[in-house]
């Protein structure tokens, strides 16, 4: 068993600025395992950014092009459990022999080995043996090698022998492409404005993006309806509130609108009337304070304004906070209502 999952490949891994180096290094390793200077190849980045997908794609590619090669994918949790099992059964020899035969070793989530001295020592020997024999080692971690703690120096220094490449949060265009790819795989159609709404609203990681699509599909089939903007909004509101009880953009817009006696639609309106401009700027200011949205995404949630308008709004509010006591009191009152009143 190689524990590779054939659903992960390079074709369904969307390339973007966020993952370009990691992906191309991965492709180079897939084409010439053990031969490039990318040995080990270490991919790092936060949860849900595609580390497992990419290393699985490398493994699958190698296996497809050379069936004789022994490619092994293993999570470090599993590796640790196998190690403990071998110690308990007095079967270290069998354990080592198995790993020393591998041609391409993919170790996922290496940070799991932090503080596990005996397991690390065992991995150190496997690493040395394989590397010397020109075998390829591929690893992932949730942070850069510099930030790893609880590792022996000699092992850490080996992590830096080859290439480390990071995976970052996907930008808007990449998120849109990922959603489209996913929909295509599921054979589902969706309007571009719905896709854009989702991409603008979920900018944390790809796993969350996929979660939204899955629950949208479930909602749509349950209620026998199409996935339209309205359904997307309600689904995302539920999910976002679920994941994060903090203030979200819908709550901000609602509270600010209520306070100033305007409607949420007014906040998104193109109108430049003074009585709408200030509430809109306040809501934008809070969106920047409370959400992780980029300036571009904040603009999107306020009727498609560009990022310079968003910057201007935030500056105006900051200026008024300094000079206008009543205004400051109003802003503080709205702020309080986020937490104290039920949404
Ligand atoms: P990690 O291992 O970094 O936590 P995963 O590789 O498990 O993340 O990715 C989470 C989900 O997002 C998977 O279903 C994966 O297929 C998908 N995914 C991540 N990045 C991409 C990408 N660039 N293109 C397509 N799907 C992606
Ligand atoms: Mg993973």
PDB file of N, CA and C and ligand atoms in Angstrom, residues 8 12-14 19 46-53 178 206-207 210, ligand 1:
ATOM      1  N   UNK A   8      -6.065  13.289  -6.040  1.00  0.00           N
ATOM      2  CA  UNK A   8      -5.207  14.483  -6.058  1.00  0.00           C
ATOM      3  C   UNK A   8      -4.222  14.411  -7.216  1.00  0.00           C
ATOM      4  N   UNK A  12      -5.905  19.047 -11.250  1.00  0.00           N
ATOM      5  CA  UNK A  12      -6.938  19.712 -10.446  1.00  0.00           C
ATOM      6  C   UNK A  12      -6.346  20.537  -9.302  1.00  0.00           C
ATOM      7  N   UNK A  13      -5.075  20.829  -9.405  1.00  0.00           N
ATOM      8  CA  UNK A  13      -4.461  21.771  -8.458  1.00  0.00           C
ATOM      9  C   UNK A  13      -4.284  23.108  -9.169  1.00  0.00           C
ATOM     10  N   UNK A  14      -5.075  24.086  -8.788  1.00  0.00           N
ATOM     11  CA  UNK A  14      -5.063  25.377  -9.471  1.00  0.00           C
ATOM     12  C   UNK A  14      -3.812  26.163  -9.091  1.00  0.00           C
ATOM     13  N   UNK A  19       0.942  29.825  -4.868  1.00  0.00           N
ATOM     14  CA  UNK A  19       1.540  28.481  -4.798  1.00  0.00           C
ATOM     15  C   UNK A  19       2.487  28.179  -5.967  1.00  0.00           C
ATOM     16  N   UNK A  46      -0.106  27.180   6.107  1.00  0.00           N
ATOM     17  CA  UNK A  46      -1.203  26.974   7.048  1.00  0.00           C
ATOM     18  C   UNK A  46      -2.178  25.892   6.596  1.00  0.00           C
ATOM     19  N   UNK A  47      -3.134  25.646   7.450  1.00  0.00           N
ATOM     20  CA  UNK A  47      -4.101  24.577   7.205  1.00  0.00           C
ATOM     21  C   UNK A  47      -4.980  24.900   5.986  1.00  0.00           C
ATOM     22  N   UNK A  48      -5.240  23.861   5.210  1.00  0.00           N
ATOM     23  CA  UNK A  48      -6.180  23.997   4.093  1.00  0.00           C
ATOM     24  C   UNK A  48      -5.648  24.744   2.886  1.00  0.00           C
ATOM     25  N   UNK A  49      -4.340  24.895   2.788  1.00  0.00           N
ATOM     26  CA  UNK A  49      -3.787  25.658   1.661  1.00  0.00           C
ATOM     27  C   UNK A  49      -3.258  24.760   0.536  1.00  0.00           C
ATOM     28  N   UNK A  50      -3.407  23.451   0.675  1.00  0.00           N
ATOM     29  CA  UNK A  50      -3.079  22.571  -0.444  1.00  0.00           C
ATOM     30  C   UNK A  50      -1.799  21.758  -0.307  1.00  0.00           C
ATOM     31  N   UNK A  51      -1.236  21.664   0.893  1.00  0.00           N
ATOM     32  CA  UNK A  51       0.004  20.911   1.061  1.00  0.00           C
ATOM     33  C   UNK A  51      -0.201  19.432   0.736  1.00  0.00           C
ATOM     34  N   UNK A  52      -1.205  18.840   1.368  1.00  0.00           N
ATOM     35  CA  UNK A  52      -1.449  17.412   1.145  1.00  0.00           C
ATOM     36  C   UNK A  52      -1.790  17.152  -0.319  1.00  0.00           C
ATOM     37  N   UNK A  53      -2.621  18.011  -0.887  1.00  0.00           N
ATOM     38  CA  UNK A  53      -2.994  17.855  -2.297  1.00  0.00           C
ATOM     39  C   UNK A  53      -1.736  17.822  -3.175  1.00  0.00           C
ATOM     40  N   UNK A 178     -10.527  28.159  -8.405  1.00  0.00           N
ATOM     41  CA  UNK A 178     -10.708  26.927  -7.620  1.00  0.00           C
ATOM     42  C   UNK A 178     -12.187  26.562  -7.535  1.00  0.00           C
ATOM     43  N   UNK A 206      -8.608  27.114   1.334  1.00  0.00           N
ATOM     44  CA  UNK A 206      -9.321  26.407   0.278  1.00  0.00           C
ATOM     45  C   UNK A 206     -10.285  25.377   0.865  1.00  0.00           C
ATOM     46  N   UNK A 207      -9.908  24.807   1.987  1.00  0.00           N
ATOM     47  CA  UNK A 207     -10.788  23.803   2.582  1.00  0.00           C
ATOM     48  C   UNK A 207     -12.125  24.434   2.952  1.00  0.00           C
ATOM     49  N   UNK A 210     -14.188  24.975  -0.123  1.00  0.00           N
ATOM     50  CA  UNK A 210     -14.820  23.728  -0.571  1.00  0.00           C
ATOM     51  C   UNK A 210     -15.994  23.361   0.327  1.00  0.00           C
TER      52      UNK A 210
HETATM   53  P1  LIG B   1      -3.436  21.179   3.717  1.00  0.00           P
HETATM   54  O1  LIG B   1      -2.830  19.825   3.602  1.00  0.00           O
HETATM   55  O2  LIG B   1      -2.469  22.290   3.396  1.00  0.00           O
HETATM   56  O3  LIG B   1      -4.125  21.416   5.025  1.00  0.00           O
HETATM   57  P2  LIG B   1      -5.154  20.220   1.617  1.00  0.00           P
HETATM   58  O4  LIG B   1      -4.141  19.796   0.624  1.00  0.00           O
HETATM   59  O5  LIG B   1      -5.807  19.140   2.404  1.00  0.00           O
HETATM   60  O6  LIG B   1      -4.566  21.325   2.613  1.00  0.00           O
HETATM   61  O7  LIG B   1      -6.249  21.106   0.870  1.00  0.00           O
HETATM   62  C1  LIG B   1      -7.552  21.312   1.375  1.00  0.00           C
HETATM   63  C2  LIG B   1      -8.544  21.164   0.258  1.00  0.00           C
HETATM   64  O8  LIG B   1      -8.378  22.242  -0.662  1.00  0.00           O
HETATM   65  C3  LIG B   1      -8.344  19.895  -0.539  1.00  0.00           C
HETATM   66  O9  LIG B   1      -9.599  19.358  -0.881  1.00  0.00           O
HETATM   67  C4  LIG B   1      -7.604  20.346  -1.781  1.00  0.00           C
HETATM   68  O10 LIG B   1      -7.915  19.529  -2.890  1.00  0.00           O
HETATM   69  C5  LIG B   1      -8.095  21.750  -1.971  1.00  0.00           C
HETATM   70  N1  LIG B   1      -7.089  22.644  -2.554  1.00  0.00           N
HETATM   71  C6  LIG B   1      -6.098  23.303  -1.910  1.00  0.00           C
HETATM   72  N2  LIG B   1      -5.371  24.045  -2.746  1.00  0.00           N
HETATM   73  C7  LIG B   1      -5.903  23.860  -3.970  1.00  0.00           C
HETATM   74  C8  LIG B   1      -5.588  24.366  -5.277  1.00  0.00           C
HETATM   75  N3  LIG B   1      -4.564  25.221  -5.482  1.00  0.00           N
HETATM   76  N4  LIG B   1      -6.370  23.960  -6.308  1.00  0.00           N
HETATM   77  C9  LIG B   1      -7.391  23.124  -6.108  1.00  0.00           C
HETATM   78  N5  LIG B   1      -7.748  22.617  -4.921  1.00  0.00           N
HETATM   79  C10 LIG B   1      -7.007  22.971  -3.849  1.00  0.00           C
END
